[in-house]
Every structure is written in structure tokens, then in C-alpha cells.
Amino acid sequence: MLSILYHAHSLRWSLPTAVMIGSSPTFITLWGAIKMLTLCLPGRFYTCTDDGLYSLYQRLILFFFHTYTGAEVQLYGDTETLLNERKNVIFICNHQCTVDWIIANILASPQNCIGRIRYILKDGLRFFPLYGFYFRQHSCIYVKKSGKFNQEKAAKQLAQLKNSDIPVWLVIFPEGTRMNPELPDVIERSRQTAIEQGIEPFKHVLVPKVKGLQLAVDKLQHHVDAIYDVTIAYGDSVQPETGCRIAAPGMIEFLSLNNPALHIHFNKVPIQDVPKEEADLKQWLLNRFRQKDRLMSHFYSKQPDKKGTFPGHSVTLKIPASTTVPSFLFYSACLVFLLSRPEGRTFYWRTAVYGTVCGCLWMCIRS
């Protein structure tokens, strides 16, 4: 019986993972076709079709992380703005686990802006098979750790977004790494940084870094409409016995949950209200993260009227299955078709292997 339960639990996350990762050769093949077909056309044709392809794949991700798991999403704050606008934005968020990346998909879905999502990513991800190469083609920006941050290169890529008039949700995690209660060294380094800067240490977030946001605000201030300030809390990050905070679920853990709860606090800040000078912007960002820390303290409070929620009224965000199921059916059908035929399997593995090698070589040369 235990063996059956173990295998059932494993299948709950392993099958979705196999479909999502296994669809990468199909995705990169479709992207290559789009790139070739739009070479002689104005850039907006490539951007539009690439955004559509990216949206199609990310809706496959949403199928598993929302429709499949039955995730319950509670929104707080400026909910009317989120549900009724369609803007170019800079998206800043606290960072706890790998599922944080998917929160941008969830929030972009009501605005039909999933294809616009671009990330500022850690440099090491550029060698991720197939997708490391693709994210650069999708106008994402790779940056090295703080001490090696190449501002000139990042500024050039951001200027390209503006000059090419590329629609964008630019996702930035200012903390630079995850706030995980199981990593006391990371928390201690953040505490020491706060003391060195003469500020009170945070309890539930890390001290944010301003460089990435500074560049984005400087280069995109006339291209984006607002900063979306997002705070995430996971319902499954509380120890039931003690009520203390524990690590947020990663992707595998999240896929294994039934009806996981997501609590998301959302604020829109018009770009004209954001300071432009670095010192002022740094203080503004610290204030935003101080507010995030208060929100998270409310969520992890042991008081019955506070714990497990953010302050204020919430609305439930529902993503219709009709927007995610077609992507699941499409990519699943492509995967089955390719793997069910000898020539399909040959094409599949050659695409996966050669595509990964060529992508990594290209990234090395461009770096």
C-alpha cells in the first residue's frame, strides 16, 4: 500500500514535469520556424508571433500549476487595476521559491499579457538546455552577481526593448536570491547588510538591490506605464503544529499539492511617481520592501484574525480552463506524435541535443 501511495505521489509531479520539459524540442522548433519566416519582415511581426508562441507555452505551464493543481489565488490591494488594465510595466516581487516565476504568468493572464513577460535572470541560467538560448531571443536579460554586474550590457539590452517598441512585463526580483527560512546564512548576510546601511533588519524579506531596477527605470521610463509591486505568500509555508514559517513549496512540491493556496498583494505605482535618482530610488525600494515585510508579518502572525491572510479585502482570481487546456492538448499531441514514430523520435532527440549544444555555444560567443 505504501509503495502504491509513493508511486501515485511521484506521478502527480513527474508526469507534468515530463510534459513541460519534454515539449521543449517542439517549442524551439516552432520558434525556429517563426524566426525564419519573419526574417524579411519588419521586427514587429517577429515580436508579435514570438509573444504568441511564448504565451501558448506558458499557458501549458499554467495548466499544470493552476488548472491541474486546483490552485486557489487570493488577490489583495489594487485588484481592479490588475483585472482591467493592459499596460507595459516593470514587475517587482519578493522571492521565495521557483514557483515565484509562475506568479507573473498568473497575474498577466487576465490582461492577456503573458507573451509580454521578460525577465532579468541570473547569468547561470543562460546554459539551461534550449530555454537558456531562447530566453535571450525573447529579450530577457542575463546578469551576473552584484559584484560583476555589467551595467553597460544590461542598459543596451533594455534600450533595445524601448527602441524596438517591444511590449513588456519586465520581471525583477530585487532581493537577488530566495528568502528561505532553511538558509540561515542568506538571512544573516541580509541582516548584516541592513545593519551596515543603518536600517532595521527585515524579518520576512531580504534587503533589496537597486541596480537592476535603477537601470530599468532609467531606460524604460518613457516605455512603461507603471511599476507593479507584488508580494507573495504561500498557504503551504506555515508549520501546522507551531504556526511558524517554513520554506515555500518548490515546483515539484507545488505540483504534488491539492488546491494549494496563493495569496498575492498587488500595488500599482505610476512610473512618474517613481524616483529617478539612484539614492532616492534606493530609499523608495527599501520602503516598498519594508511594506512587504509588514504584509508578510501579518500573514505569519499567530493571531487568529491575522494569520494566513494579508490585510484588507481579497478577491479570488480564476483562470478559465478554456485558456489553458488547449495549450496542454496541443503540446501533448505534438509530444505523442513525435515519440510514436521512429523518424519523429530521431528528429526529437537531434533537436534536443544539437539545439542545446548550439544554443550554449551561441551564448558563450555572445558573452
Short mmCIF file of C-alpha atoms in Angstrom, two decimals:
data_model
loop_
_atom_site.label_atom_id
_atom_site.label_comp_id
_atom_site.label_asym_id
_atom_site.label_seq_id
_atom_site.Cartn_x
_atom_site.Cartn_y
_atom_site.Cartn_z
CA MET A 1 0.00 0.00 0.00
CA LEU A 2 2.81 2.43 0.89
CA SER A 3 4.50 1.62 -2.40
CA ILE A 4 1.30 2.40 -4.32
CA LEU A 5 0.89 5.71 -2.50
CA TYR A 6 4.52 6.61 -3.16
CA HIS A 7 4.22 5.94 -6.88
CA ALA A 8 0.92 7.83 -7.07
CA HIS A 9 2.57 10.81 -5.38
CA SER A 10 5.53 10.61 -7.76
CA LEU A 11 3.27 10.50 -10.80
CA ARG A 12 1.47 13.61 -9.60
CA TRP A 13 4.56 15.73 -10.28
CA SER A 14 6.63 13.59 -12.66
CA LEU A 15 4.08 13.41 -15.48
CA PRO A 16 3.51 17.19 -15.62
CA THR A 17 7.27 17.72 -15.46
CA ALA A 18 7.80 15.28 -18.32
CA VAL A 19 5.27 17.10 -20.50
CA MET A 20 6.59 20.59 -19.70
CA ILE A 21 10.26 19.74 -20.21
CA GLY A 22 9.53 17.21 -22.95
CA SER A 23 7.79 19.89 -25.02
CA SER A 24 10.96 21.98 -25.31
CA PRO A 25 12.09 20.48 -28.67
CA THR A 26 8.64 21.18 -30.10
CA PHE A 27 8.74 24.73 -28.76
CA ILE A 28 12.22 25.52 -30.07
CA THR A 29 11.34 24.05 -33.48
CA LEU A 30 8.27 26.29 -33.71
CA TRP A 31 10.36 29.27 -32.63
CA GLY A 32 12.95 28.50 -35.32
CA ALA A 33 10.21 28.37 -37.95
CA ILE A 34 8.85 31.73 -36.78
CA LYS A 35 12.34 33.25 -36.86
CA MET A 36 12.94 32.07 -40.42
CA LEU A 37 9.52 33.13 -41.71
CA THR A 38 9.82 36.66 -40.31
CA LEU A 39 13.45 37.38 -41.25
CA CYS A 40 12.49 39.62 -44.15
CA LEU A 41 9.57 41.28 -42.36
CA PRO A 42 9.53 44.29 -40.00
CA GLY A 43 10.57 43.42 -36.45
CA ARG A 44 7.06 43.83 -35.07
CA PHE A 45 5.94 40.72 -36.97
CA TYR A 46 8.57 38.60 -35.22
CA THR A 47 7.79 40.14 -31.84
CA CYS A 48 4.06 39.54 -32.21
CA THR A 49 4.39 35.89 -33.31
CA ASP A 50 7.12 35.16 -30.77
CA ASP A 51 4.98 36.61 -27.97
CA GLY A 52 2.08 34.45 -29.15
CA LEU A 53 4.23 31.32 -29.15
CA TYR A 54 5.63 32.13 -25.71
CA SER A 55 2.11 32.72 -24.39
CA LEU A 56 0.98 29.37 -25.80
CA TYR A 57 3.76 27.56 -23.94
CA GLN A 58 3.31 29.48 -20.70
CA ARG A 59 -0.37 28.57 -20.73
CA LEU A 60 0.78 24.95 -20.70
CA ILE A 61 2.70 25.83 -17.53
CA LEU A 62 -0.43 27.49 -16.14
CA PHE A 63 -2.46 24.39 -16.97
CA PHE A 64 -0.36 22.33 -14.58
CA PHE A 65 0.27 24.94 -11.89
CA HIS A 66 -3.29 26.27 -11.79
CA THR A 67 -5.87 24.08 -13.54
CA TYR A 68 -4.24 20.73 -12.65
CA THR A 69 -3.41 21.56 -9.03
CA GLY A 70 -6.64 23.49 -8.41
CA ALA A 71 -4.62 26.40 -7.02
CA GLU A 72 -6.67 28.98 -5.14
CA VAL A 73 -5.43 32.51 -5.81
CA GLN A 74 -6.47 35.34 -3.48
CA LEU A 75 -5.73 38.88 -4.65
CA TYR A 76 -5.41 41.89 -2.34
CA GLY A 77 -4.74 45.57 -2.98
CA ASP A 78 -5.35 47.26 -6.34
CA THR A 79 -7.29 44.34 -7.77
CA GLU A 80 -9.45 46.42 -10.11
CA THR A 81 -6.35 47.84 -11.75
CA LEU A 82 -4.86 44.39 -12.33
CA LEU A 83 -8.02 42.86 -13.72
CA ASN A 84 -8.99 45.71 -16.05
CA GLU A 85 -5.78 47.23 -17.44
CA ARG A 86 -3.33 46.24 -20.17
CA LYS A 87 -0.06 48.08 -19.68
CA ASN A 88 3.68 47.91 -20.21
CA VAL A 89 5.12 47.53 -16.72
CA ILE A 90 8.10 46.75 -14.53
CA PHE A 91 7.11 43.94 -12.17
CA ILE A 92 8.95 43.73 -8.80
CA CYS A 93 8.30 40.93 -6.34
CA ASN A 94 9.63 39.23 -3.22
CA HIS A 95 11.41 35.95 -3.98
CA GLN A 96 10.96 32.69 -2.06
CA CYS A 97 10.96 29.73 -4.43
CA THR A 98 10.90 28.61 -8.06
CA VAL A 99 7.10 28.95 -8.23
CA ASP A 100 7.53 32.74 -7.96
CA TRP A 101 8.35 32.80 -11.68
CA ILE A 102 4.89 31.44 -12.47
CA ILE A 103 3.14 34.13 -10.42
CA ALA A 104 3.90 36.60 -13.22
CA ASN A 105 2.02 34.27 -15.63
CA ILE A 106 -0.93 34.11 -13.26
CA LEU A 107 -1.17 37.89 -12.91
CA ALA A 108 -0.57 38.55 -16.62
CA SER A 109 -3.32 36.14 -17.65
CA PRO A 110 -6.32 38.46 -17.01
CA GLN A 111 -4.67 41.13 -19.16
CA ASN A 112 -3.70 38.62 -21.87
CA CYS A 113 -0.11 39.81 -21.45
CA ILE A 114 1.70 36.51 -20.80
CA GLY A 115 3.61 36.82 -24.06
CA ARG A 116 4.98 40.20 -22.93
CA ILE A 117 6.80 38.75 -19.92
CA ARG A 118 10.55 39.27 -19.97
CA TYR A 119 12.85 38.52 -17.04
CA ILE A 120 16.07 39.77 -15.55
CA LEU A 121 17.73 36.40 -14.96
CA LYS A 122 20.79 35.04 -13.21
CA ASP A 123 23.62 34.54 -15.68
CA GLY A 124 23.96 30.82 -14.96
CA LEU A 125 20.54 30.13 -16.48
CA ARG A 126 21.78 31.03 -19.97
CA PHE A 127 23.09 27.46 -20.31
CA PHE A 128 19.78 25.82 -19.42
CA PRO A 129 19.02 23.36 -22.26
CA LEU A 130 17.22 25.09 -25.16
CA TYR A 131 15.43 27.65 -23.00
CA GLY A 132 18.63 29.39 -21.89
CA PHE A 133 19.22 30.33 -25.52
CA TYR A 134 15.57 31.09 -26.19
CA PHE A 135 15.11 33.49 -23.28
CA ARG A 136 17.82 35.70 -24.74
CA GLN A 137 15.95 35.71 -28.07
CA HIS A 138 12.79 36.69 -26.16
CA SER A 139 14.58 39.83 -24.93
CA CYS A 140 15.25 38.56 -21.42
CA ILE A 141 18.38 39.95 -19.76
CA TYR A 142 21.06 37.86 -18.06
CA VAL A 143 23.04 39.50 -15.26
CA LYS A 144 25.90 38.26 -13.12
CA LYS A 145 26.12 38.62 -9.36
CA SER A 146 26.21 42.08 -7.88
CA GLY A 147 29.98 42.49 -7.91
CA LYS A 148 30.20 41.56 -11.60
CA PHE A 149 27.06 43.33 -12.78
CA ASN A 150 27.64 44.53 -16.35
CA GLN A 151 25.55 47.69 -16.34
CA GLU A 152 26.56 48.76 -19.84
CA LYS A 153 25.45 45.49 -21.43
CA ALA A 154 22.18 45.37 -19.49
CA ALA A 155 21.46 49.03 -20.33
CA LYS A 156 21.97 48.31 -24.03
CA GLN A 157 19.51 45.41 -23.93
CA LEU A 158 16.94 47.48 -22.05
CA ALA A 159 17.31 50.31 -24.55
CA GLN A 160 16.65 47.80 -27.31
CA LEU A 161 13.30 46.93 -25.70
CA LYS A 162 12.33 50.59 -25.77
CA ASN A 163 13.74 51.47 -29.18
CA SER A 164 12.08 48.46 -30.81
CA ASP A 165 8.82 49.30 -29.01
CA ILE A 166 8.61 45.75 -27.63
CA PRO A 167 5.61 45.20 -25.31
CA VAL A 168 6.94 44.23 -21.91
CA TRP A 169 6.24 42.98 -18.44
CA LEU A 170 9.81 43.15 -17.12
CA VAL A 171 10.04 40.88 -14.06
CA ILE A 172 12.68 41.73 -11.45
CA PHE A 173 13.34 40.06 -8.10
CA PRO A 174 15.31 42.82 -6.32
CA GLU A 175 16.42 40.55 -3.47
CA GLY A 176 18.60 38.68 -5.97
CA THR A 177 18.14 35.36 -4.18
CA ARG A 178 15.41 33.48 -2.33
CA MET A 179 14.26 34.24 1.18
CA ASN A 180 14.23 30.70 2.60
CA PRO A 181 13.95 30.08 6.38
CA GLU A 182 16.08 26.96 5.84
CA LEU A 183 19.03 29.07 4.64
CA PRO A 184 20.14 30.96 7.78
CA ASP A 185 23.41 32.11 6.15
CA VAL A 186 21.49 34.04 3.48
CA ILE A 187 19.25 35.62 6.10
CA GLU A 188 22.22 36.54 8.26
CA ARG A 189 24.03 38.20 5.34
CA SER A 190 20.91 40.25 4.66
CA ARG A 191 20.70 41.20 8.33
CA GLN A 192 24.32 42.35 8.32
CA THR A 193 23.72 44.35 5.14
CA ALA A 194 20.78 46.10 6.79
CA ILE A 195 22.89 46.95 9.85
CA GLU A 196 25.69 48.31 7.62
CA GLN A 197 23.14 50.50 5.80
CA GLY A 198 21.75 51.75 9.09
CA ILE A 199 18.28 50.27 8.67
CA GLU A 200 16.27 47.90 10.80
CA PRO A 201 16.71 44.30 9.56
CA PHE A 202 13.73 42.73 7.84
CA LYS A 203 12.05 39.62 9.21
CA HIS A 204 10.41 38.09 6.15
CA VAL A 205 12.21 39.59 3.14
CA LEU A 206 15.84 40.26 2.24
CA VAL A 207 17.43 43.66 1.69
CA PRO A 208 16.75 44.51 -1.98
CA LYS A 209 19.41 45.54 -4.50
CA VAL A 210 18.64 48.63 -6.54
CA LYS A 211 20.93 48.33 -9.60
CA GLY A 212 18.63 46.27 -11.82
CA LEU A 213 15.60 48.41 -11.02
CA GLN A 214 17.63 51.61 -11.46
CA LEU A 215 18.62 50.61 -14.99
CA ALA A 216 15.09 49.52 -15.86
CA VAL A 217 13.55 52.78 -14.64
CA ASP A 218 16.21 54.83 -16.40
CA LYS A 219 15.95 53.08 -19.77
CA LEU A 220 12.24 52.28 -19.82
CA GLN A 221 10.67 55.29 -18.07
CA HIS A 222 9.06 56.50 -21.31
CA HIS A 223 8.15 52.98 -22.45
CA VAL A 224 6.42 51.52 -19.38
CA ASP A 225 3.35 52.90 -17.66
CA ALA A 226 3.84 51.69 -14.10
CA ILE A 227 5.63 49.51 -11.61
CA TYR A 228 3.58 46.58 -10.38
CA ASP A 229 4.67 45.94 -6.79
CA VAL A 230 3.75 42.35 -5.87
CA THR A 231 4.02 40.48 -2.57
CA ILE A 232 3.51 36.71 -2.49
CA ALA A 233 2.73 34.39 0.42
CA TYR A 234 2.15 30.65 0.15
CA GLY A 235 -0.52 28.99 2.24
CA ASP A 236 1.62 25.85 2.46
CA SER A 237 4.58 27.67 4.03
CA VAL A 238 3.28 27.51 7.60
CA GLN A 239 4.11 24.70 10.02
CA PRO A 240 0.68 23.44 11.23
CA GLU A 241 1.89 22.47 14.71
CA THR A 242 3.79 25.64 15.57
CA GLY A 243 2.39 28.20 13.12
CA CYS A 244 5.96 29.19 12.21
CA ARG A 245 7.10 30.00 8.71
CA ILE A 246 8.76 27.21 6.71
CA ALA A 247 10.18 27.07 3.19
CA ALA A 248 7.71 27.83 0.41
CA PRO A 249 6.96 24.88 -1.88
CA GLY A 250 9.18 24.48 -4.93
CA MET A 251 7.80 23.43 -8.29
CA ILE A 252 7.78 19.70 -7.55
CA GLU A 253 6.18 20.20 -4.13
CA PHE A 254 3.62 22.60 -5.57
CA LEU A 255 2.57 20.13 -8.28
CA SER A 256 2.08 17.48 -5.59
CA LEU A 257 -0.37 19.61 -3.58
CA ASN A 258 -4.15 19.58 -3.76
CA ASN A 259 -5.66 23.06 -4.03
CA PRO A 260 -2.55 24.99 -2.91
CA ALA A 261 -3.30 28.49 -1.69
CA LEU A 262 -1.60 31.58 -3.11
CA HIS A 263 -2.01 34.99 -1.51
CA ILE A 264 -0.89 37.91 -3.66
CA HIS A 265 -0.86 41.57 -2.65
CA PHE A 266 -0.75 43.92 -5.64
CA ASN A 267 0.01 47.65 -5.88
CA LYS A 268 0.32 49.78 -8.98
CA VAL A 269 2.75 52.71 -8.85
CA PRO A 270 2.60 55.08 -11.87
CA ILE A 271 6.07 55.38 -13.37
CA GLN A 272 6.02 59.17 -12.99
CA ASP A 273 5.73 58.68 -9.20
CA VAL A 274 8.92 56.60 -9.03
CA PRO A 275 12.14 58.48 -8.14
CA LYS A 276 14.76 58.61 -10.88
CA GLU A 277 17.89 59.42 -8.86
CA GLU A 278 19.65 56.31 -7.54
CA ALA A 279 19.76 57.39 -3.88
CA ASP A 280 16.07 58.32 -3.90
CA LEU A 281 15.13 55.16 -5.78
CA LYS A 282 17.10 53.04 -3.30
CA GLN A 283 15.18 54.58 -0.42
CA TRP A 284 11.90 54.14 -2.30
CA LEU A 285 12.69 50.45 -2.88
CA LEU A 286 13.63 49.94 0.77
CA ASN A 287 10.31 51.49 1.77
CA ARG A 288 8.44 49.14 -0.58
CA PHE A 289 10.21 46.16 0.94
CA ARG A 290 9.53 47.47 4.44
CA GLN A 291 5.85 47.39 3.48
CA LYS A 292 6.28 43.85 2.11
CA ASP A 293 7.83 42.84 5.42
CA ARG A 294 4.78 44.20 7.27
CA LEU A 295 2.44 42.32 4.95
CA MET A 296 4.35 39.09 5.46
CA SER A 297 4.44 39.63 9.23
CA HIS A 298 0.65 39.94 9.13
CA PHE A 299 0.40 36.71 7.11
CA TYR A 300 2.67 34.77 9.50
CA SER A 301 1.15 36.28 12.64
CA LYS A 302 -0.08 33.80 15.23
CA GLN A 303 -3.12 35.94 15.97
CA PRO A 304 -6.23 34.13 14.67
CA ASP A 305 -7.66 37.25 12.98
CA LYS A 306 -4.46 37.87 11.01
CA LYS A 307 -2.65 34.65 10.22
CA GLY A 308 -2.88 33.21 6.75
CA THR A 309 -4.12 36.42 5.08
CA PHE A 310 -2.99 39.86 4.05
CA PRO A 311 -4.79 42.93 5.43
CA GLY A 312 -7.89 44.08 3.62
CA HIS A 313 -10.46 42.58 1.32
CA SER A 314 -9.48 39.87 -1.17
CA VAL A 315 -10.95 38.60 -4.43
CA THR A 316 -10.47 35.17 -5.95
CA LEU A 317 -8.64 35.14 -9.27
CA LYS A 318 -9.95 32.43 -11.56
CA ILE A 319 -8.14 31.45 -14.74
CA PRO A 320 -10.65 29.67 -17.01
CA ALA A 321 -9.65 26.16 -18.04
CA SER A 322 -10.57 27.17 -21.59
CA THR A 323 -7.42 29.35 -21.65
CA THR A 324 -5.03 26.59 -20.53
CA VAL A 325 -6.43 23.26 -21.72
CA PRO A 326 -5.88 23.97 -25.47
CA SER A 327 -2.15 24.50 -24.82
CA PHE A 328 -1.97 21.26 -22.88
CA LEU A 329 -3.72 19.35 -25.68
CA PHE A 330 -1.54 20.93 -28.38
CA TYR A 331 1.81 20.22 -26.76
CA SER A 332 0.76 16.77 -25.54
CA ALA A 333 -0.41 15.84 -29.04
CA CYS A 334 2.87 17.06 -30.55
CA LEU A 335 4.87 15.07 -27.99
CA VAL A 336 2.88 11.87 -28.58
CA PHE A 337 3.07 12.29 -32.37
CA LEU A 338 6.85 12.74 -32.37
CA LEU A 339 7.63 9.94 -29.93
CA SER A 340 5.26 7.43 -31.53
CA ARG A 341 7.16 7.35 -34.85
CA PRO A 342 10.81 6.31 -35.45
CA GLU A 343 11.55 9.35 -37.62
CA GLY A 344 9.78 11.55 -35.06
CA ARG A 345 11.93 10.20 -32.24
CA THR A 346 15.08 10.81 -34.30
CA PHE A 347 14.04 14.38 -35.00
CA TYR A 348 13.09 14.91 -31.35
CA TRP A 349 16.40 13.77 -29.88
CA ARG A 350 18.51 15.51 -32.51
CA THR A 351 16.66 18.75 -31.85
CA ALA A 352 17.14 18.35 -28.09
CA VAL A 353 20.87 17.51 -28.30
CA TYR A 354 22.02 19.66 -31.19
CA GLY A 355 19.77 22.53 -30.14
CA THR A 356 21.24 22.51 -26.63
CA VAL A 357 24.86 22.36 -27.87
CA CYS A 358 24.37 25.08 -30.48
CA GLY A 359 22.46 27.27 -28.02
CA CYS A 360 25.19 27.01 -25.38
CA LEU A 361 27.91 27.75 -27.96
CA TRP A 362 25.97 30.78 -29.18
CA MET A 363 25.57 32.05 -25.62
CA CYS A 364 29.30 31.60 -24.99
CA ILE A 365 30.22 33.51 -28.16
CA ARG A 366 27.77 36.32 -27.47
CA SER A 367 29.01 36.63 -23.88
#
